[in-house]
Short mmCIF file of C-alpha atoms and ligand atoms in Angstrom, two decimals:
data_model
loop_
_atom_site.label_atom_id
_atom_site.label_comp_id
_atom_site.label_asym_id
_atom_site.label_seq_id
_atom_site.Cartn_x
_atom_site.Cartn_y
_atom_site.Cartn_z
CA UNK A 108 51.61 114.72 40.80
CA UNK A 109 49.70 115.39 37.90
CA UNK A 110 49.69 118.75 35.67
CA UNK A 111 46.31 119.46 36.81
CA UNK A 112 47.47 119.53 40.29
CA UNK A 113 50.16 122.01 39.41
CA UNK A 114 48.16 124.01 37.85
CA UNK A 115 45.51 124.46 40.53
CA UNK A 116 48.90 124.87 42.87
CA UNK A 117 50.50 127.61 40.95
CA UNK A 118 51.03 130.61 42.38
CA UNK A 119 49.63 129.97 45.76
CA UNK A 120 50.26 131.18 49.32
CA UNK A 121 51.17 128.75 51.75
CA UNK A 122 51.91 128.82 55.38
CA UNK A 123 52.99 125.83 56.96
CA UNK A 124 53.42 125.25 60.80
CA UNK A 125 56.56 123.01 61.86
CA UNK A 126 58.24 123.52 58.65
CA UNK A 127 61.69 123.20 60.24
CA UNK A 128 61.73 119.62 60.45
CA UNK A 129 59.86 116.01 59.85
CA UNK A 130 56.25 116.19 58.19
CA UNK A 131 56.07 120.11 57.66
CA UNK A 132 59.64 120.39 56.13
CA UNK A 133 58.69 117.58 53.61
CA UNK A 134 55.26 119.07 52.67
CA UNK A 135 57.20 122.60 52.03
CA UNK A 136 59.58 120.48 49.52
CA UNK A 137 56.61 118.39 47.92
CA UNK A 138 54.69 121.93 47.44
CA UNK A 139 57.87 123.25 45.66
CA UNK A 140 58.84 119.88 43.22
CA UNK A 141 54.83 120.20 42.29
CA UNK A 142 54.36 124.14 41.58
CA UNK A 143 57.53 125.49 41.07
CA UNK A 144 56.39 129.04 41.71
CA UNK A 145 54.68 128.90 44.96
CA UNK A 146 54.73 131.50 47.74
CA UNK A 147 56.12 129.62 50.69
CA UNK A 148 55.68 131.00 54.47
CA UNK A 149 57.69 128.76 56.83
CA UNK A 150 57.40 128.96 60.30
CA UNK A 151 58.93 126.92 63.76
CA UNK A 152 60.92 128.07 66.84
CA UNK A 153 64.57 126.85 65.46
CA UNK A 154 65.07 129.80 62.96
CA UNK A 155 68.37 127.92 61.58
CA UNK A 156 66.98 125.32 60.12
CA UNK A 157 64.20 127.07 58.43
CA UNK A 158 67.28 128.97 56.76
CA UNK A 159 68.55 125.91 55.38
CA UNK A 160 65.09 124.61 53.91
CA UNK A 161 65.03 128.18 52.22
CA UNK A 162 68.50 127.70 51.02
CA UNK A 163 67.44 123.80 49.67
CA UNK A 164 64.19 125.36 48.19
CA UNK A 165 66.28 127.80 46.20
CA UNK A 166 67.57 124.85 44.53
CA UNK A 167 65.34 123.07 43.49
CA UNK A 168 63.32 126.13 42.08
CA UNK A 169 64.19 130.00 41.76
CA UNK A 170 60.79 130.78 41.27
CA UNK A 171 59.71 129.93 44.85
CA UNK A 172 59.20 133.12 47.02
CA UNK A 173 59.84 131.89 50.70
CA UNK A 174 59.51 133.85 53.67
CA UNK A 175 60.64 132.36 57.00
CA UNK A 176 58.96 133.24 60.60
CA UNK A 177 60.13 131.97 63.88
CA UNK A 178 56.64 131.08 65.32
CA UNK A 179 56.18 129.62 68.61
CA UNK A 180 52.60 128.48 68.23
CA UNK A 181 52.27 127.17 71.89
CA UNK A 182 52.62 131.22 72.88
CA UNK A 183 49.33 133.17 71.94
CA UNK A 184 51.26 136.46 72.22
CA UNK A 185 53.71 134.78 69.51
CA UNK A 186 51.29 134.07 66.80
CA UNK A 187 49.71 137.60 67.63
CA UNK A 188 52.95 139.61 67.39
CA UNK A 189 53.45 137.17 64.09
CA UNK A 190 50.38 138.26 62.34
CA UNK A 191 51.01 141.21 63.03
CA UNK A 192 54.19 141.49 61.42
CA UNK A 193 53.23 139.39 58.64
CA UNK A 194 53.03 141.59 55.58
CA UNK A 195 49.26 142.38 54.77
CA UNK A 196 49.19 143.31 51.02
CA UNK A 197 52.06 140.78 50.05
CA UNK A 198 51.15 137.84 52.63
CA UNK A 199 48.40 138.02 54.91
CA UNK A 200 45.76 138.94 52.45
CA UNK A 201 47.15 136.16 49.89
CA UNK A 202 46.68 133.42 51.93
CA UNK A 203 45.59 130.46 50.42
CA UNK A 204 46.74 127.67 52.26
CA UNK A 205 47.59 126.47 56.17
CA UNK A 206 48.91 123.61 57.01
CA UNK A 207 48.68 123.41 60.91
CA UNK A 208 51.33 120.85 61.04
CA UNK A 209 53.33 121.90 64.31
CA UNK A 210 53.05 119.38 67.14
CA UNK A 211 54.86 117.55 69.89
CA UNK A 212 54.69 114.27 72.11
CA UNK A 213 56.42 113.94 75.62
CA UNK A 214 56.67 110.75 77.49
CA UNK A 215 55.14 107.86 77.99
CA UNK A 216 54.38 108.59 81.63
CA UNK A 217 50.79 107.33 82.95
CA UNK A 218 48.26 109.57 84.45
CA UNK A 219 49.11 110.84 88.27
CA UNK A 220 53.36 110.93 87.33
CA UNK A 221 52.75 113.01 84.40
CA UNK A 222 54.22 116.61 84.85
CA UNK A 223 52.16 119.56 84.61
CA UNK A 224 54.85 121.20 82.22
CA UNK A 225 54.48 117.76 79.29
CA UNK A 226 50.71 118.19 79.65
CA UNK A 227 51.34 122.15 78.76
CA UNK A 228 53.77 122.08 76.06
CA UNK A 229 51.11 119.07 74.49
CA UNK A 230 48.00 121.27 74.91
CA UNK A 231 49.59 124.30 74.07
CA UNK A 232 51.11 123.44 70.82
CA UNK A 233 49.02 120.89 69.23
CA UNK A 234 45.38 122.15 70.66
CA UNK A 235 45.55 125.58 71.52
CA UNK A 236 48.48 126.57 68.92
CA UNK A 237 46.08 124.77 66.03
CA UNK A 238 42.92 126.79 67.01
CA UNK A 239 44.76 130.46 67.33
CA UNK A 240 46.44 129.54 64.06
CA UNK A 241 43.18 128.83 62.42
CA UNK A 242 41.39 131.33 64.52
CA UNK A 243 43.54 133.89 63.13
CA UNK A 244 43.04 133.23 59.00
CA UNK A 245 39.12 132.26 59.52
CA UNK A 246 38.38 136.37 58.44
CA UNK A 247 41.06 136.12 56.01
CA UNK A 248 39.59 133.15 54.37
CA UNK A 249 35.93 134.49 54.81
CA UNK A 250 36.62 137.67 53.56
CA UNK A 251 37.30 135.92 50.61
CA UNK A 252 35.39 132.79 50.51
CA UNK A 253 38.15 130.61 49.70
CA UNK A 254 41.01 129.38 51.05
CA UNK A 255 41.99 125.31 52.70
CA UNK A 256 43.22 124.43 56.04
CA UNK A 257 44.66 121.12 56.53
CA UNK A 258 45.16 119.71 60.00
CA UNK A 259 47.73 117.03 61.03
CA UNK A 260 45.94 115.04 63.47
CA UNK A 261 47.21 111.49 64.21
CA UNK A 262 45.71 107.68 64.68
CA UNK A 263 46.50 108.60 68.14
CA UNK A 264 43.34 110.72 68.46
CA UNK A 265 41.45 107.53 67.19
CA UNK A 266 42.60 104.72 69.09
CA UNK A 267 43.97 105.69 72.17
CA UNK A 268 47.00 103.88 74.26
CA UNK A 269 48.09 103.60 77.10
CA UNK A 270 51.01 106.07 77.80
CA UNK A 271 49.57 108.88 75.86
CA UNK A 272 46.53 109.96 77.03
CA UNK A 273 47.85 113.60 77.21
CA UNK A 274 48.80 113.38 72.98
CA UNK A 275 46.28 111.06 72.29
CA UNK A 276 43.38 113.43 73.74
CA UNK A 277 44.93 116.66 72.29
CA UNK A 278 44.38 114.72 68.76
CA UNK A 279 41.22 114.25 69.41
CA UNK A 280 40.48 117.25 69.94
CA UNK A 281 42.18 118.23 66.83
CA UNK A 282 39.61 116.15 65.24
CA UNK A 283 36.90 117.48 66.77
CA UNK A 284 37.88 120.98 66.32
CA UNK A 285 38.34 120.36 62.48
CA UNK A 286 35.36 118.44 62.12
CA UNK A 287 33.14 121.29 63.92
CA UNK A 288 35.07 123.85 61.99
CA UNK A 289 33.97 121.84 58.17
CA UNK A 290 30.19 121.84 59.17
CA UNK A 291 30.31 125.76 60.30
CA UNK A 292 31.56 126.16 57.01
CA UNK A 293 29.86 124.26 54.63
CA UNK A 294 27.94 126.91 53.19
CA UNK A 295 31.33 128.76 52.20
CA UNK A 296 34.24 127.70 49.55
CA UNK A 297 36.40 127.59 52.56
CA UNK A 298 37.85 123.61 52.82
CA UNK A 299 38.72 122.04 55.93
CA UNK A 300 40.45 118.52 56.45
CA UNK A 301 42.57 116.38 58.83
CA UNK A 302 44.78 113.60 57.93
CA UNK A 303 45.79 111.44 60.76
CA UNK A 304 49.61 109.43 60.31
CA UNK A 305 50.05 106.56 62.12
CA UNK A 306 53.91 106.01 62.56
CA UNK A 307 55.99 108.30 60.53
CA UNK A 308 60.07 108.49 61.33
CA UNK A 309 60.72 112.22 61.38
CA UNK A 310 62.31 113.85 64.69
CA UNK A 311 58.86 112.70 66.55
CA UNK A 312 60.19 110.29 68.75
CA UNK A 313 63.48 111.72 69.54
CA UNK A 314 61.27 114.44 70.97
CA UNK A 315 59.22 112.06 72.78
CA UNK A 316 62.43 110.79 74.17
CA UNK A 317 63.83 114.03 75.18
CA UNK A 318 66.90 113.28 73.11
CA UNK A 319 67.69 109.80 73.68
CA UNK A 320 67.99 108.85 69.84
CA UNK A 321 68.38 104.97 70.45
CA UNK A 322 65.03 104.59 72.78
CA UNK A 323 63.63 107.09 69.02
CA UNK A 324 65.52 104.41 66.83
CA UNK A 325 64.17 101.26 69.05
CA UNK A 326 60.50 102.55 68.03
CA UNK A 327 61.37 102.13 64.19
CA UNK A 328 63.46 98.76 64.75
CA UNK A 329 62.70 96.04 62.77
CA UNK A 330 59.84 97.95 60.74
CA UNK A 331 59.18 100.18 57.81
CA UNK A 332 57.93 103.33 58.75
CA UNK A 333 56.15 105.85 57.12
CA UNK A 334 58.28 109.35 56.03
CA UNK A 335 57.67 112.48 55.84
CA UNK A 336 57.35 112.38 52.53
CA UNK A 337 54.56 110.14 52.12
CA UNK A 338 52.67 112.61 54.44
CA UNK A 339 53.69 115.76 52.53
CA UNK A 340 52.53 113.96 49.10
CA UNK A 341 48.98 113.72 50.81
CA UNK A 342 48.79 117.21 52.11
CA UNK A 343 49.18 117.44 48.89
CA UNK A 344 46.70 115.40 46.72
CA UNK A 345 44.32 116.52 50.16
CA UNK A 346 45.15 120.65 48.52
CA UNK A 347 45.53 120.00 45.27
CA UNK A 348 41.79 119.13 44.33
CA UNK A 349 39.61 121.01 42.31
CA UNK A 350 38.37 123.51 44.73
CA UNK A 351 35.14 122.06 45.01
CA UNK A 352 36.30 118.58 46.60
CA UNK A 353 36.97 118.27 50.21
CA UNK A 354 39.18 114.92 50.91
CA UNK A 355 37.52 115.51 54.91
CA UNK A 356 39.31 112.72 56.29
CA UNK A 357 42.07 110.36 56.12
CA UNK A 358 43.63 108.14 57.74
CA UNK A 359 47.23 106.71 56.70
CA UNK A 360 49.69 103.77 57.94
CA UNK A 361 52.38 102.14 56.94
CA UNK A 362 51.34 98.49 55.66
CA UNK A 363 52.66 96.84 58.66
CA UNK A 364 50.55 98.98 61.16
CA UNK A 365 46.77 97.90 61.52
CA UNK A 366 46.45 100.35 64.80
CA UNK A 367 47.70 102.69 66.84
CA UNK A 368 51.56 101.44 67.61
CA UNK A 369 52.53 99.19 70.56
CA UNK A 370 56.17 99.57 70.02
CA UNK A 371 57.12 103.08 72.09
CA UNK A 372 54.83 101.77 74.70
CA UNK A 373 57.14 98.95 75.58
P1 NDP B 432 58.96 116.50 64.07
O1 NDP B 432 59.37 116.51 65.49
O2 NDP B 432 59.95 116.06 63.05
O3 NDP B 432 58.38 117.92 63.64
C1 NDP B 432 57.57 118.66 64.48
C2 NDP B 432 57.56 120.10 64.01
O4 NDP B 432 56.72 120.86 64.89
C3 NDP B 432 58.94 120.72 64.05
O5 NDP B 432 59.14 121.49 62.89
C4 NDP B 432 58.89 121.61 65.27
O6 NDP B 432 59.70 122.75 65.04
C5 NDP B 432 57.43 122.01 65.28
N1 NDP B 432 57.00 122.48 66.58
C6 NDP B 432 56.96 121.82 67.77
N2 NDP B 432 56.54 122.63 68.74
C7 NDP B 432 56.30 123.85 68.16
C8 NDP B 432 55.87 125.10 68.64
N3 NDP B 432 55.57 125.30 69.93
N4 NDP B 432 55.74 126.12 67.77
C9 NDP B 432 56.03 125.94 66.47
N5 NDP B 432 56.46 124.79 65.95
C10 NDP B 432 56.60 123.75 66.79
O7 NDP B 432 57.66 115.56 64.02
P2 NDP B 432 56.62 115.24 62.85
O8 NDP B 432 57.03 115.86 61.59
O9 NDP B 432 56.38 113.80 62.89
O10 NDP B 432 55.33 115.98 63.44
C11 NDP B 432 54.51 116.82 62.66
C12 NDP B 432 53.07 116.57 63.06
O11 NDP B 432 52.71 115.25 62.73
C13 NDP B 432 52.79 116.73 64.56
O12 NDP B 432 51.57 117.42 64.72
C14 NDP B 432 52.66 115.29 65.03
O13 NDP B 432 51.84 115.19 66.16
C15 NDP B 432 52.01 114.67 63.81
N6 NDP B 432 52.13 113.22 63.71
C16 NDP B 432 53.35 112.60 63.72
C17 NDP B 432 53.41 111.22 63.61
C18 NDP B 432 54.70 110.49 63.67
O14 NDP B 432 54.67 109.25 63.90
N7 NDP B 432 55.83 111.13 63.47
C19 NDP B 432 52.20 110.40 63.46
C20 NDP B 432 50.98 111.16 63.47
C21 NDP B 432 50.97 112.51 63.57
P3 NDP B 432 60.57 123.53 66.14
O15 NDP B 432 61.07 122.52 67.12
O16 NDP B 432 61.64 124.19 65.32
O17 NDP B 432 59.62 124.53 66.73
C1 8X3 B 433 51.99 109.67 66.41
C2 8X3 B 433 51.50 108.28 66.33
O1 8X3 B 433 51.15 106.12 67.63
O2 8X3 B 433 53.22 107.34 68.01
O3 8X3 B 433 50.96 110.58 66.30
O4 8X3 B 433 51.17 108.18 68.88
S1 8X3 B 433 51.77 107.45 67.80
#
């Protein structure tokens, strides 16, 4: 990433959703290798392995302030009691950056054997969780008129399959809600973007699995997926613009996907 980038990326507040694992933990590592002395607040429900990203984070720069928050985003009574608690002179009121990463997929199961509890934890967590997140740092940002918010949506909640109608729609209303959200604010310096993955190896589809790694590992058989990584560089570039350019929209596969995938569907 350029020196430009780093620059505009110095000394910023950052609060990423998911951080513990896949997409999130990689975009907390990218911010880090690109402004050393960033102000990091992680957040997921698995509180361990937030500590270790800290402890990796430490080396690879000292400078890094991190502060980790277990953060069930799915709970509105969660992210209340956690902005609550957040520090407001130190944290809350430097905000300059969330990354409403945290999301989940379960089952492939068609509509009428779906149970009510997969459609929750979906809705919950990647519609609900993403608007009280955002819902909560809108004054913060306007208060201010600045500040980014960068939602992971998917190709799912473009083009979608059969099997996920439950994910699939909660990304598309991701999009919507970020796409409503830009236009409200166009008159401000606030930015607002999605970038939709297609297939990305990260813990995704061991999740979607419910633990059964080979049916995960079958999805990425015989193909080269995208990582985490290659998402976290694009949060990235997507924050690291001069603050008057809004990259709105994108939408990122690996070079062997055209579409939303086939391959968990078999
Ligand atoms: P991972 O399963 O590796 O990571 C998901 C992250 O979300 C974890 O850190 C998990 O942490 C967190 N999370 C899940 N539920 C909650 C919750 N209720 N509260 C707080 N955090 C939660 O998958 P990815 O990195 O791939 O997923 C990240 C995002 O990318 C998701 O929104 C996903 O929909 C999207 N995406 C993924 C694609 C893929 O192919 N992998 C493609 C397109 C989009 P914890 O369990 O500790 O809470
Ligand atoms: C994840 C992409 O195609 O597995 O958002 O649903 S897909």
């Amino acid at each position: 990433m350029s020196s430009a980038v780093a620059k505009r990326l110095s000394g910023k507040t950052i609060l990423i959703t998911g951080a513990s694992s896949g997409i999130g933990r990689a975009t907390a590592l990218e911010f880090v290798k690109t402004a050393p002395d960033v102000r990091l607040i992680l957040t997921a429900r698995r509180q361990e392995q937030l500590e270790e990203l800290k402890t990796e984070i430490g080396t690879v720069s000292g400078a890094v302030e991190v502060l980790v928050k277990k953060l069930d985003v799915s709970d509105p009574a969660d992210i209340k009691r956690f902005w609550t608690e957040l520090p407001k002179e130190e944290w809350k009121d430097k905000l300059d950056i969330l990354v409403n990463n945290a999301g989940l997929v379960k089952g492939l199961e068609h509509v009428g054997d779906i149970a009510e509890e997969d459609v929750n934890i979906m809705y919950n967590t990647n519609v609900t969780g993403l608007i009280n997140m955002t819902q909560a740092v809108i004054p913060l940002f306007k208060a201010r008129d600045a500040g980014t918010i960068i939602n992971i949506g998917s190709i799912a909640g473009r083009e979608p399959y059969p099997g996920g109608s439950i994910y699939c729609s909660t990304k598309a209303a991701v999009r919507a809600f970020t796409e409503s959200l830009r236009k409200e604010l166009v008159s401000t310096r606030i930015r607002v973007a999605v970038i939709d993955p297609g297939q990305v190896e990260t813990e995704f589809s061991v999740v979607r699995f419910r633990g059964d790694k080979a049916k995960a590992d079958a999805v990425y058989a015989g193909v080269e997926p995208l990582t985490g990584e290659d998402i976290a560089e694009i949060v990235l570039f997507v924050a690291g613009r001069r603050e008057n350019v809004v990259i709105a929209d994108t939408l990122v596969f690996p070079s062997h996907q055209g579409g939303a995938s086939s391959m968990h569907r078999k």
